[in-house]
CSV table of C-alpha atoms in Angstrom, one decimal:
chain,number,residue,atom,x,y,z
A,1,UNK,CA,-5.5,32.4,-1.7
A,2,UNK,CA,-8.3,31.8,-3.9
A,3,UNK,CA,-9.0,28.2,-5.5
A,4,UNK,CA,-9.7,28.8,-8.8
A,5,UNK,CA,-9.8,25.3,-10.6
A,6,UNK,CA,-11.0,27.0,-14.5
A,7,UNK,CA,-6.7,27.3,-15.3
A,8,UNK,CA,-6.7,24.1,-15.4
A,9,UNK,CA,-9.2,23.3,-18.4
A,10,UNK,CA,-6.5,24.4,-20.8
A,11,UNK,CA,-4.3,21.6,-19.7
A,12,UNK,CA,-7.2,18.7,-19.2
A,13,UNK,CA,-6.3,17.1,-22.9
A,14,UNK,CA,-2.7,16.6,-21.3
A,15,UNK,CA,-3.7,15.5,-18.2
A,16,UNK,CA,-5.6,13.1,-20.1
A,17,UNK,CA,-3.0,11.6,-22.1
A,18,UNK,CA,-1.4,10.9,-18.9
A,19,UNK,CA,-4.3,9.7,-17.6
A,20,UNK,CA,-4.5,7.1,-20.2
A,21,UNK,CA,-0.8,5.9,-19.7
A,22,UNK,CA,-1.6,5.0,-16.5
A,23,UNK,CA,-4.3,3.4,-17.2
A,24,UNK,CA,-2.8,1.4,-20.4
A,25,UNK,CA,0.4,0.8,-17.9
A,26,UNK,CA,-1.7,-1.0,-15.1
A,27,UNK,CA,-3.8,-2.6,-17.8
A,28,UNK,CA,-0.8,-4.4,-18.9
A,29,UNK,CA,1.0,-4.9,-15.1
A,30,UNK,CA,-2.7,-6.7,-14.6
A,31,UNK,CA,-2.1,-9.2,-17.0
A,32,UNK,CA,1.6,-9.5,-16.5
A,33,UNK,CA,0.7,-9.9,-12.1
A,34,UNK,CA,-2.5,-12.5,-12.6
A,35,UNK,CA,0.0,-14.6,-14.8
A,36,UNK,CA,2.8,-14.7,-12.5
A,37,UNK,CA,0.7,-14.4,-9.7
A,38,UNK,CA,-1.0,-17.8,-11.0
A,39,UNK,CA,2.3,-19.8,-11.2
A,40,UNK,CA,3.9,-19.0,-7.8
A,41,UNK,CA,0.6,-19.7,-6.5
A,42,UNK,CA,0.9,-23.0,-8.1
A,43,UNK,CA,4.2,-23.1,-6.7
A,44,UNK,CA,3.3,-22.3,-3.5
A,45,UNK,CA,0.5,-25.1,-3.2
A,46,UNK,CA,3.0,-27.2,-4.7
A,47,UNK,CA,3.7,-30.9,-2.8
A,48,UNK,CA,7.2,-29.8,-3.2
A,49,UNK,CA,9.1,-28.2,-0.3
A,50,UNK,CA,11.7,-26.2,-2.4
A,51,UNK,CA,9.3,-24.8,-4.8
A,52,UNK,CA,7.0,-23.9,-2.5
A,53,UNK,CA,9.8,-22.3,-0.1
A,54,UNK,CA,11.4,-20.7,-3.1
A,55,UNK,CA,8.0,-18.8,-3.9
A,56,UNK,CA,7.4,-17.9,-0.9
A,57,UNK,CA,10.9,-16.3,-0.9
A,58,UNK,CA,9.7,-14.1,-3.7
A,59,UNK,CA,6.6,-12.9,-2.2
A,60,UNK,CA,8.3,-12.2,0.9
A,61,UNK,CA,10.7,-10.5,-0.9
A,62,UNK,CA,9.0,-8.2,-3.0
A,63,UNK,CA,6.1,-7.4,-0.1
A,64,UNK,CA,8.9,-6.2,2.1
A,65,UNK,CA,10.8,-4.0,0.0
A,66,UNK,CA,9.2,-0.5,-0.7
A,67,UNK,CA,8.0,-0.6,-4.8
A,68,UNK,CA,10.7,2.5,-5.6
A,69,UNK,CA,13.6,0.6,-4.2
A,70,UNK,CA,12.7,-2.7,-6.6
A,71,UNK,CA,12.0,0.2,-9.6
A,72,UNK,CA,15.2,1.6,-9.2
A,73,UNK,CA,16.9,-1.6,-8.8
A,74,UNK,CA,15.9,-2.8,-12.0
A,75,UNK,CA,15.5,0.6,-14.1
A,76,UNK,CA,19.5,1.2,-13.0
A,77,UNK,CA,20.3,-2.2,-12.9
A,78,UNK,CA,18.8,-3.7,-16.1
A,79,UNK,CA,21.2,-1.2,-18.3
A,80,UNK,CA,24.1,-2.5,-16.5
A,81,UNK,CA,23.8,-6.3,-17.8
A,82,UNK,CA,23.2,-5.3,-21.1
A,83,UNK,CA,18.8,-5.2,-21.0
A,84,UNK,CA,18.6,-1.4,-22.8
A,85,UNK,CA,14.4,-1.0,-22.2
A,86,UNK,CA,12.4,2.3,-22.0
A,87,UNK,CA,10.8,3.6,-19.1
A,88,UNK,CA,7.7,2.6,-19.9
A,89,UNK,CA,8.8,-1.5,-20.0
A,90,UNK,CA,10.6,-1.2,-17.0
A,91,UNK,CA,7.4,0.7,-15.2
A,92,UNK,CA,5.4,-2.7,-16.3
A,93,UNK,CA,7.5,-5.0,-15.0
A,94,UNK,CA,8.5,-3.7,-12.2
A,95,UNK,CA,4.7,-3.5,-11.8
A,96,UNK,CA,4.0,-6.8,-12.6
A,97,UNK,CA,6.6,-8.3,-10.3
A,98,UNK,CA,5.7,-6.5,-7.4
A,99,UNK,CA,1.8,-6.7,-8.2
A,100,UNK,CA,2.7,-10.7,-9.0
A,101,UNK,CA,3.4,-11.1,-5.3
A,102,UNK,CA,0.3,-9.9,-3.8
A,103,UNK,CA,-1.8,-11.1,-6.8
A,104,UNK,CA,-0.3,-14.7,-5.6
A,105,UNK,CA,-1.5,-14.7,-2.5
A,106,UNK,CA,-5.0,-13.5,-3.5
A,107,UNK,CA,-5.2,-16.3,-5.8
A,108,UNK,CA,-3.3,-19.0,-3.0
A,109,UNK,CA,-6.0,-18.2,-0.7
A,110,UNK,CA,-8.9,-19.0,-3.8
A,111,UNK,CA,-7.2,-22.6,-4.5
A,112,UNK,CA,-7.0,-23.2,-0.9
A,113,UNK,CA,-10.8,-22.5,-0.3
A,114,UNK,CA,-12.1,-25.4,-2.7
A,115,UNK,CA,-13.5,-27.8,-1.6
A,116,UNK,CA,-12.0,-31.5,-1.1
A,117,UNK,CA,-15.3,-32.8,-2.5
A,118,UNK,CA,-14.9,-31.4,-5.7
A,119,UNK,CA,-11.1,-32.3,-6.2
A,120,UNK,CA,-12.3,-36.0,-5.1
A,121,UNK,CA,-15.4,-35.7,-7.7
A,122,UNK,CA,-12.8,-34.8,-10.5
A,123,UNK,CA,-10.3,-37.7,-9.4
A,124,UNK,CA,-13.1,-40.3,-9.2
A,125,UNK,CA,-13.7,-39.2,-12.7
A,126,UNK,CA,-10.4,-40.4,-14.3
A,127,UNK,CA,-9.0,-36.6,-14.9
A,128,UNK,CA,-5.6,-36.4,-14.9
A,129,UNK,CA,-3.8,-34.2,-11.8
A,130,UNK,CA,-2.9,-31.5,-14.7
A,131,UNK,CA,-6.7,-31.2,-16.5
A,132,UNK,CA,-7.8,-31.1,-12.6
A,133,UNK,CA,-6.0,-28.0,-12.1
A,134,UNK,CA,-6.2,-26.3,-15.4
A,135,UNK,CA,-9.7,-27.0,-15.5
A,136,UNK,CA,-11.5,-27.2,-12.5
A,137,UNK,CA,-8.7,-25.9,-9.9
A,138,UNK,CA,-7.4,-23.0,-11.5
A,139,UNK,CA,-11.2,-21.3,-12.9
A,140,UNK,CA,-12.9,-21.5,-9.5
A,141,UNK,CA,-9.8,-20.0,-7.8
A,142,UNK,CA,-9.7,-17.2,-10.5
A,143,UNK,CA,-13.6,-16.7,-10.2
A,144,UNK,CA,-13.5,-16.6,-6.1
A,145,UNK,CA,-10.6,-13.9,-5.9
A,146,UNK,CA,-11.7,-12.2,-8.5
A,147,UNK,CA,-12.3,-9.3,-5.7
A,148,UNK,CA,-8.9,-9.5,-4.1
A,149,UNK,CA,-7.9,-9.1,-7.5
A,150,UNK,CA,-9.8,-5.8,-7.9
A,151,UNK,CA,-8.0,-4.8,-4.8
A,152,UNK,CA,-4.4,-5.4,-5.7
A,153,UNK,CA,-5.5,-3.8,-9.4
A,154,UNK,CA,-6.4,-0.7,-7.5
A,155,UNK,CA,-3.4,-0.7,-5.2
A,156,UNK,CA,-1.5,-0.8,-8.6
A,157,UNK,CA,-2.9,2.2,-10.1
A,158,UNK,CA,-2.1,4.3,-6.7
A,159,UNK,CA,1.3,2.5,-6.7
A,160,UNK,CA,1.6,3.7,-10.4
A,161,UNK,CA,2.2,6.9,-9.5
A,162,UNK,CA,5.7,5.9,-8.3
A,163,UNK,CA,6.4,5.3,-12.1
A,164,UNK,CA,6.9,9.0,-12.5
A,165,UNK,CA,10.1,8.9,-10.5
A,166,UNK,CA,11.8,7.0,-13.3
A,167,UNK,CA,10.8,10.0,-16.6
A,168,UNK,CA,7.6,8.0,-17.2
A,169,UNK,CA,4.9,11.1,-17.7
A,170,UNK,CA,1.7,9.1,-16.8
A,171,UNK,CA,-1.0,11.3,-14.5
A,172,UNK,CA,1.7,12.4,-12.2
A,173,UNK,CA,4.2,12.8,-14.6
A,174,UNK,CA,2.1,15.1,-16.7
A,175,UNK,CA,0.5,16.7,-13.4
A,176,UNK,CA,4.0,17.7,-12.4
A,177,UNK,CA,4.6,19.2,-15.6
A,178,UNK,CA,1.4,21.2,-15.5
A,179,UNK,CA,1.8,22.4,-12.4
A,180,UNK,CA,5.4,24.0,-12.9
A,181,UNK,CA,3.9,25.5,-16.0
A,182,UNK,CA,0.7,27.3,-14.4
A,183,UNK,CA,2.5,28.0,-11.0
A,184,UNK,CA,-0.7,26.1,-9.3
A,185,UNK,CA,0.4,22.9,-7.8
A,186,UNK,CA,-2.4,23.3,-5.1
A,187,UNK,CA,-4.9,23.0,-7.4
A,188,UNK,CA,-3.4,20.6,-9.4
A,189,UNK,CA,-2.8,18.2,-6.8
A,190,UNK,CA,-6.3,18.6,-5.2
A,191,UNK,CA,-7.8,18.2,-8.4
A,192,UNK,CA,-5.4,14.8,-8.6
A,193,UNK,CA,-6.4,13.5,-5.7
A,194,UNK,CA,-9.8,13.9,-6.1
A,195,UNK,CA,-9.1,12.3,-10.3
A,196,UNK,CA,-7.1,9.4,-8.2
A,197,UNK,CA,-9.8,8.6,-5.9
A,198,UNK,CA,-12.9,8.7,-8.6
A,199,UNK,CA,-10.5,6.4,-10.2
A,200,UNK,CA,-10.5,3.6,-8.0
A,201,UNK,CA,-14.3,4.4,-7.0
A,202,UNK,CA,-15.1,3.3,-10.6
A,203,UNK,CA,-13.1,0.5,-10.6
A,204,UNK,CA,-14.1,-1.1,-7.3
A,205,UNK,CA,-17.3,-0.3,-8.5
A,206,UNK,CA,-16.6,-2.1,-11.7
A,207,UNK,CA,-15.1,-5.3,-9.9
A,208,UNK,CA,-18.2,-5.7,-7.1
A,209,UNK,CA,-20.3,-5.7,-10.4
A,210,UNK,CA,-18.0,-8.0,-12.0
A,211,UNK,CA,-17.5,-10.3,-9.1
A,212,UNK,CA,-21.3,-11.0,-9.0
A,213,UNK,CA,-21.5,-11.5,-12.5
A,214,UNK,CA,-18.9,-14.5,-12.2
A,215,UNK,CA,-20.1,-15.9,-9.4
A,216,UNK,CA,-24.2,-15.8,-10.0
A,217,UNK,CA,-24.5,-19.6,-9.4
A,218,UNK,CA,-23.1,-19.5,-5.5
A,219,UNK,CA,-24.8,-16.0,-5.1
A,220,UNK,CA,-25.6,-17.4,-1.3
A,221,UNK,CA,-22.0,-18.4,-0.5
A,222,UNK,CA,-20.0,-15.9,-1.6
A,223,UNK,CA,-21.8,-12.5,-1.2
B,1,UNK,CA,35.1,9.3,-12.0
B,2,UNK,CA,37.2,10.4,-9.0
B,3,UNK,CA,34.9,9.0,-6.5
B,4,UNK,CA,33.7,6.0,-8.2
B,5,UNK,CA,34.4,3.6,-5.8
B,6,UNK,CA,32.7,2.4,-2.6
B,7,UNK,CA,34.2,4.0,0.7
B,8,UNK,CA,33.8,2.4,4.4
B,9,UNK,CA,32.0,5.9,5.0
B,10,UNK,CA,29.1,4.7,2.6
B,11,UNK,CA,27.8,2.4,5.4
B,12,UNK,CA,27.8,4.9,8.4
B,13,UNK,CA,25.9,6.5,5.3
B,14,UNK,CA,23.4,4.0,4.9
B,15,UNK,CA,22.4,3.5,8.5
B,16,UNK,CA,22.2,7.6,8.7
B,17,UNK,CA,19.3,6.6,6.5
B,18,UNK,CA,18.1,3.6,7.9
B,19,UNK,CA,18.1,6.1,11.2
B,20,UNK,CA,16.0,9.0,9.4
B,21,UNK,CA,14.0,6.6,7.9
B,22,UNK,CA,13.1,4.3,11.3
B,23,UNK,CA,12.9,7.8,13.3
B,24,UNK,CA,10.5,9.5,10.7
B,25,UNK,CA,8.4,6.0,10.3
B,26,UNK,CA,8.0,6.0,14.1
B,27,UNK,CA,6.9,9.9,14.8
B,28,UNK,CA,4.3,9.8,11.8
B,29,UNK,CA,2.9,6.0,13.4
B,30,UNK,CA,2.9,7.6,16.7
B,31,UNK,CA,0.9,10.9,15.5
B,32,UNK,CA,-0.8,9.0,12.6
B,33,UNK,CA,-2.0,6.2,15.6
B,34,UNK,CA,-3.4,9.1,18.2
B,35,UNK,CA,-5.1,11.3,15.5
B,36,UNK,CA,-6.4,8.0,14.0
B,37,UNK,CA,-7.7,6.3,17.0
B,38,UNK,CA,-9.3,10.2,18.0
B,39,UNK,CA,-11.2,10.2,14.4
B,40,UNK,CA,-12.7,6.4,15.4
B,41,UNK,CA,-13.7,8.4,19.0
B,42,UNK,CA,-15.5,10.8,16.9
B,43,UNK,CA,-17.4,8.3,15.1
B,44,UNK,CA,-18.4,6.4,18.4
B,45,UNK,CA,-20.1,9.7,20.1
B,46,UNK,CA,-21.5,9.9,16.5
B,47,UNK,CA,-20.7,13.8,16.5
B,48,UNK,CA,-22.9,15.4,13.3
B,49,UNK,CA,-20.7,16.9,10.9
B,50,UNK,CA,-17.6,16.2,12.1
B,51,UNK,CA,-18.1,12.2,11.6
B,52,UNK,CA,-18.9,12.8,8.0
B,53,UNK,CA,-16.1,15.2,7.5
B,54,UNK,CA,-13.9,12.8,9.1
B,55,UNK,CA,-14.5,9.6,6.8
B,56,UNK,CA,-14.6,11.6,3.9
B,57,UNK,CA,-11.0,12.9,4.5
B,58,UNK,CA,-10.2,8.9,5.4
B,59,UNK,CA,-11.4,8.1,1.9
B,60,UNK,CA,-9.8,10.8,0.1
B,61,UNK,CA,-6.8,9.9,2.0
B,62,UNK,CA,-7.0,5.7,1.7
B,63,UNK,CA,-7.9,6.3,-2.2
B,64,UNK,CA,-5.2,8.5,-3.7
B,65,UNK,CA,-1.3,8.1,-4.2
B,66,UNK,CA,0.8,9.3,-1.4
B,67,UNK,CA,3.1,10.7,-3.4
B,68,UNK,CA,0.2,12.9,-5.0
B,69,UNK,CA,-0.3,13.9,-1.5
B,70,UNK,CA,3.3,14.5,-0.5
B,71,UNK,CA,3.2,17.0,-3.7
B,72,UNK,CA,0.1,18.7,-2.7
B,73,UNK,CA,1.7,19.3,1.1
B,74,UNK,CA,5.2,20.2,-0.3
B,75,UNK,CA,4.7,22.4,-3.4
B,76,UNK,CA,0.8,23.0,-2.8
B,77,UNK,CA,0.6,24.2,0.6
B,78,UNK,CA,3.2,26.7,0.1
B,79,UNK,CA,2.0,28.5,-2.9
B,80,UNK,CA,-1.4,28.6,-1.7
B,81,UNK,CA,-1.1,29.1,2.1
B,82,UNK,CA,2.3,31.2,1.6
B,83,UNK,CA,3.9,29.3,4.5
B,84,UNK,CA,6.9,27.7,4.4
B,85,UNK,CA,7.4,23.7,4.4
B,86,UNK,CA,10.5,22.3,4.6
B,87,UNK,CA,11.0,18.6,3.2
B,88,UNK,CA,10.4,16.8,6.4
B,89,UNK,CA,7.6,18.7,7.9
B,90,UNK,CA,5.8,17.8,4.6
B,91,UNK,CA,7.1,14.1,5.3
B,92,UNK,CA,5.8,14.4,8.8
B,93,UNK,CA,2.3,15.7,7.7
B,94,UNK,CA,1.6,13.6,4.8
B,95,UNK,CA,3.1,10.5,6.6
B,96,UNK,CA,1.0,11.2,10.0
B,97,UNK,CA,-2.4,11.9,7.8
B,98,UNK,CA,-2.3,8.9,5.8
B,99,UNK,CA,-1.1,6.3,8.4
B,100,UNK,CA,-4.6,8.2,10.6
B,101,UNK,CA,-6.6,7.5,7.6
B,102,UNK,CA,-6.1,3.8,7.7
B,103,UNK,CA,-5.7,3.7,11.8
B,104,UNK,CA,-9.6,5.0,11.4
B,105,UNK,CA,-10.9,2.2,9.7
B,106,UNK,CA,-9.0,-0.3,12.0
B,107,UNK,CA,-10.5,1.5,15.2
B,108,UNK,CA,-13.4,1.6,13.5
B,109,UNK,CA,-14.2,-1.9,12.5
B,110,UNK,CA,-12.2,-3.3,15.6
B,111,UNK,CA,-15.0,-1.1,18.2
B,112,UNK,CA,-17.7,-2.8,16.2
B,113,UNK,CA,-16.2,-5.8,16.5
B,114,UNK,CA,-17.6,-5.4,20.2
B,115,UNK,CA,-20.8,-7.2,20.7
B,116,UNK,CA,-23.8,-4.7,21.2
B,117,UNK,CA,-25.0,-6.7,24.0
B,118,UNK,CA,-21.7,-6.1,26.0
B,119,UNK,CA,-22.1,-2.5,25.4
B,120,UNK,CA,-25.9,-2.3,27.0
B,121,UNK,CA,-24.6,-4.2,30.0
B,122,UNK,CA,-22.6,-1.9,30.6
B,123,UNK,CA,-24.6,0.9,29.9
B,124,UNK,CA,-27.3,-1.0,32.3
B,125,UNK,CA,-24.9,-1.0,34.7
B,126,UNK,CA,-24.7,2.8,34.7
B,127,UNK,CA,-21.4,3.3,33.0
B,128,UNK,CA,-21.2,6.5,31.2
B,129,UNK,CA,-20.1,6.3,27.4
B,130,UNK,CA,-16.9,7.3,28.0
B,131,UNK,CA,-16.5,4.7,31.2
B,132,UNK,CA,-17.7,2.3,28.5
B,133,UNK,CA,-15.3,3.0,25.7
B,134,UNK,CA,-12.4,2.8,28.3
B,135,UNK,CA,-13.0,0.1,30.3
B,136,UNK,CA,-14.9,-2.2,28.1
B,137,UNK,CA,-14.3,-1.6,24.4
B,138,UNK,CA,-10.8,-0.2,24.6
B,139,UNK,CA,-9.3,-3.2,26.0
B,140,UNK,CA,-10.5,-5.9,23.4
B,141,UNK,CA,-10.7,-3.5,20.3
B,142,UNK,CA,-6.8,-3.2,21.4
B,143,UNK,CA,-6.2,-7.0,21.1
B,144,UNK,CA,-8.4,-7.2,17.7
B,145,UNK,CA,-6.7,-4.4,15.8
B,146,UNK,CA,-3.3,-5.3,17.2
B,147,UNK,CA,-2.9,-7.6,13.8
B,148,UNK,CA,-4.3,-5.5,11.1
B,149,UNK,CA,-2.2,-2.9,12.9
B,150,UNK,CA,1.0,-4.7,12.3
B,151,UNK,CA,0.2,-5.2,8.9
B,152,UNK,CA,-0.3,-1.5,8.1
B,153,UNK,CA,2.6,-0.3,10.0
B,154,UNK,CA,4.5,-3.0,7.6
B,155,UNK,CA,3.3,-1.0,5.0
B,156,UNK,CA,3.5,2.2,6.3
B,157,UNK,CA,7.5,1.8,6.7
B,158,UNK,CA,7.5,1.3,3.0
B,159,UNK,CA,5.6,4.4,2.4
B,160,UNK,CA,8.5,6.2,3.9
B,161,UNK,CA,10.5,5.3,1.1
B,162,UNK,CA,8.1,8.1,-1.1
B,163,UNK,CA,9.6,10.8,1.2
B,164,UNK,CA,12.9,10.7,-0.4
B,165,UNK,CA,11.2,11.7,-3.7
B,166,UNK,CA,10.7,15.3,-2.6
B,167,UNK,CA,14.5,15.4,-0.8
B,168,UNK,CA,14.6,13.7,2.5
B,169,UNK,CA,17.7,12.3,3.3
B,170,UNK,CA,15.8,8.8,4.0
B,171,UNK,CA,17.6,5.5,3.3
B,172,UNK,CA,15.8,5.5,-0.3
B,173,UNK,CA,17.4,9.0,-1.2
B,174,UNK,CA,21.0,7.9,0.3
B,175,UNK,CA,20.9,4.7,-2.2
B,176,UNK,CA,19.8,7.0,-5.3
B,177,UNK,CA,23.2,9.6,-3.9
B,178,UNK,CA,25.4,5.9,-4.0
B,179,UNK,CA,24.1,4.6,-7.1
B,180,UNK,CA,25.0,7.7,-8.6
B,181,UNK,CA,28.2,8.2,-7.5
B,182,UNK,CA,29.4,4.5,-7.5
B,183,UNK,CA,27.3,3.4,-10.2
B,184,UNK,CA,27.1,0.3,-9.3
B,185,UNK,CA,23.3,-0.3,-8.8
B,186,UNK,CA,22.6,-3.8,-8.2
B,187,UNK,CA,24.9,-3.3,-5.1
B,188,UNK,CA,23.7,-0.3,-3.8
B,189,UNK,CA,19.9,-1.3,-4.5
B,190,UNK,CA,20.5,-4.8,-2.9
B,191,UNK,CA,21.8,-3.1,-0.1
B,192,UNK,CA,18.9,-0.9,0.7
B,193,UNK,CA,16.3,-3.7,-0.2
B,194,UNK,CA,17.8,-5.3,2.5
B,195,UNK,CA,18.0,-3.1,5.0
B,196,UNK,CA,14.4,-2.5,4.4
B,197,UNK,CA,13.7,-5.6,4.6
B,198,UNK,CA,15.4,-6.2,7.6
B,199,UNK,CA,13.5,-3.6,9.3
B,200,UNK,CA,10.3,-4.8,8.0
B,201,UNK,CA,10.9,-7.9,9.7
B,202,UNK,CA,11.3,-6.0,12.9
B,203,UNK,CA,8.3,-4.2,12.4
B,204,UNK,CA,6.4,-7.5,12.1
B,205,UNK,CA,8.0,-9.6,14.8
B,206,UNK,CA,7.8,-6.4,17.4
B,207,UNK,CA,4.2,-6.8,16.0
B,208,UNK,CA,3.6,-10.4,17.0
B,209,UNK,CA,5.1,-10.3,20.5
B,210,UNK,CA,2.0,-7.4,21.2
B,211,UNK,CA,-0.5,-9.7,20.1
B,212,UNK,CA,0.8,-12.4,21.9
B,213,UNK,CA,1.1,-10.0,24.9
B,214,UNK,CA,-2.4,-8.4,24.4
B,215,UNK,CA,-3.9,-12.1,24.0
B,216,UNK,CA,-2.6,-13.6,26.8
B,217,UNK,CA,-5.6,-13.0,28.8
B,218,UNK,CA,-8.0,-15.0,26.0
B,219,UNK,CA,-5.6,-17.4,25.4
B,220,UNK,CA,-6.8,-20.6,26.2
B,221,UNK,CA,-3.9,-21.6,29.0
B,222,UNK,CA,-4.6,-25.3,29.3
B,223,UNK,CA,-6.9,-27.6,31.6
């Protein structure tokens, strides 16, 4: 009963690799969530009932179904009409359209917070209803949840985790591996957590810093 | 495939699930809610070390994957401790720990929520700090936290769906059994999204009627 953490520094180049999958996985789920996430939003503030109800379906949806039901649903599913992707695809997608839900709402509640003046200011102008949104709309919305972002980005990399479940060897994956190989899961999964939680330390850290940077100008209002 | 088709026995199946899923989701709330809502009476005696030790296990908890944690409880404990976990008493502990961890912050940020001058009425009055937290803080933190409550019990019934990663018989592991031996995924997985779902709902709408309850006394009732 001893907690001796040095067995582990053989195994830290593998751990890393995993580490880095991860990362490179959510990296990707990011980009894939913000962009769906901006067009049910758009959806969702749409004039029209059906779009916006249909959205909302799809948020509901997905926020309301645990992530490993959807994963398996589409990692078993996808084969069976003919979509033959690897793990790692699926992982991303499923990531994506699960972090595409939350992401939406994050970004909703950024277009809803602007101000009437400023939509008025841009119609008086002459802009056209699409230049209004892809250019005025849309930035400020991005730049105002860019911290809700940084919390559905960090609920993604613990969610992440799942993708083990389905042969994807990212940090859990690999953990798993190392710890039926030394006979030490305690100390591998303490040493996990604690890898997890510096993890999304940095990154929140990353995101306040990042958040102020963006948003210098209304320094007053928003921090 | 001798067994490949779908039987009338696969639904009693999928509500055993449903059933070991809503009756493990409701033992960890209960536990996670009392241990939770003891850590935030902790922090308001502001006991030394026990108040640090008790929001650094929150963040360890809050910040890392629960499936990392169900590993270290399930193959961890029993290697290092030499006791003997079965799949549910993991379940149980992991489940109760992490629901506690986020039950903290709630009963945490809802007894702030108090005004301080409400508090040194009271104290003025002669209550003792105990009298205090039970008669004047307990009552209204209650009605604040009831909603951020709901919302993480929503979540928390999701979690569940980890346990049947390390052999539960939860609804999750009973549509992984189907899918394998119907192979018919975008049924089974529909199936238990829905069921899920369903429940999710309940979660929420049981959630709403206690605010509603627990308000009723604020509520503005009309002139």
């Amino acid at each position: 009963m001893r907690l001796d953490l040095t067995i582990l520094i053989p195994h830290l180049g593998f751990l890393a690799e995993g580490a880095l999958l991860t990362l490179e996985a959510c990296a990707l789920a990011l980009i894939g969530s913000v962009i769906l996430g901006m067009l049910v939003a758009i959806a969702r503030t749409s004039s029209s009932k059906w779009i916006s109800r249909l959205a909302f379906l799809y948020v509901d949806l997905f926020r309301n179904i645990p992530f490993i039901v959807q994963l398996f649903f589409f990692y078993y599913g996808l084969p069976e009409i003919g979509i033959y992707i690897d793990a790692f695809t699926t992982g991303v997608v499923a990531l994506s359209i699960a972090g595409g839900a939350y992401a939406s709402d994050a970004i909703r509640a950024g277009i809803l917070a602007i101000d009437n003046g400023i939509l008025e200011a841009a119609e008086v102008s002459g802009l056209s209803k699409r230049v209004t949104f892809t250019r005025i709309v849309l930035p400020i919305a991005l730049r105002t949840s860019v911290r809700p972002l940084g919390s559905v980005l960090i609920n993604m990399i613990l969610t992440s985790s799942i993708l083990s479940t389905i042969t994807l060897n990212e940090l859990t994956g690999q953990a798993k591996i190392v710890a039926s190989d030394t006979f030490r899961p305690f100390e591998v999964y303490v040493v996990l957590l604690v890898v997890y939680a510096a993890l999304t330390y940095l990154v929140s850290l990353g995101i306040t810093l990042l958040h102020r940077r963006l948003n210098r100008d209304l320094q007053e209002q928003v921090s | 495939m001798r067994f490949a088709e779908f039987t009338p026995y696969d639904i009693v199946l999928l509500l055993q699930g449903l059933g070991v899923t809503v009756g493990l989701f409701l033992i960890t709330s209960l536990i996670g809610l009392l241990v939770g809502v003891l850590w935030g009476v902790v922090r308001f005696y502001r006991i030394p070390v026990l108040m640090q030790l008790v929001t650094f296990v929150s963040e360890i908890l809050k910040n890392s994957p629960v499936l990392v944690q169900l590993f270290l409880v399930f193959f961890g404990f029993p290697a290092f401790f030499h006791v003997n976990v079965t799949p549910v008493q993991a379940a149980i502990v992991t489940l109760s720990a992490n629901t506690a961890a986020f039950v903290y912050v709630i009963a945490v940020s809802s007894i702030e929520s108090i005004g301080r001058d409400q508090v040194e009425a009271a104290r003025v009055f002669g209550l003792s700090r105990w009298q205090v937290l039970r008669h004047v803080i307990a009552p209204q933190a209650a009605a604040f936290s009831i909603g951020p409550l709901t919302a993480l019990l929503v979540n928390q019934l999701q979690v569940t769906s980890l346990i049947s990663v390390i052999g539960v018989l939860d609804l999750a592991k009973i549509g992984a059994t189907l899918n394998l031996r119907t192979l018919k995924p975008f049924i089974v997985w529909t199936a238990v999204g829905i069921l899920y779902y369903l429940a999710a709902k309940a979660v929420a709408s049981l959630g709403a009627w206690a605010e509603k309850r627990l308000r009723a006394h604020s509520a503005f009732r009309g002139l």
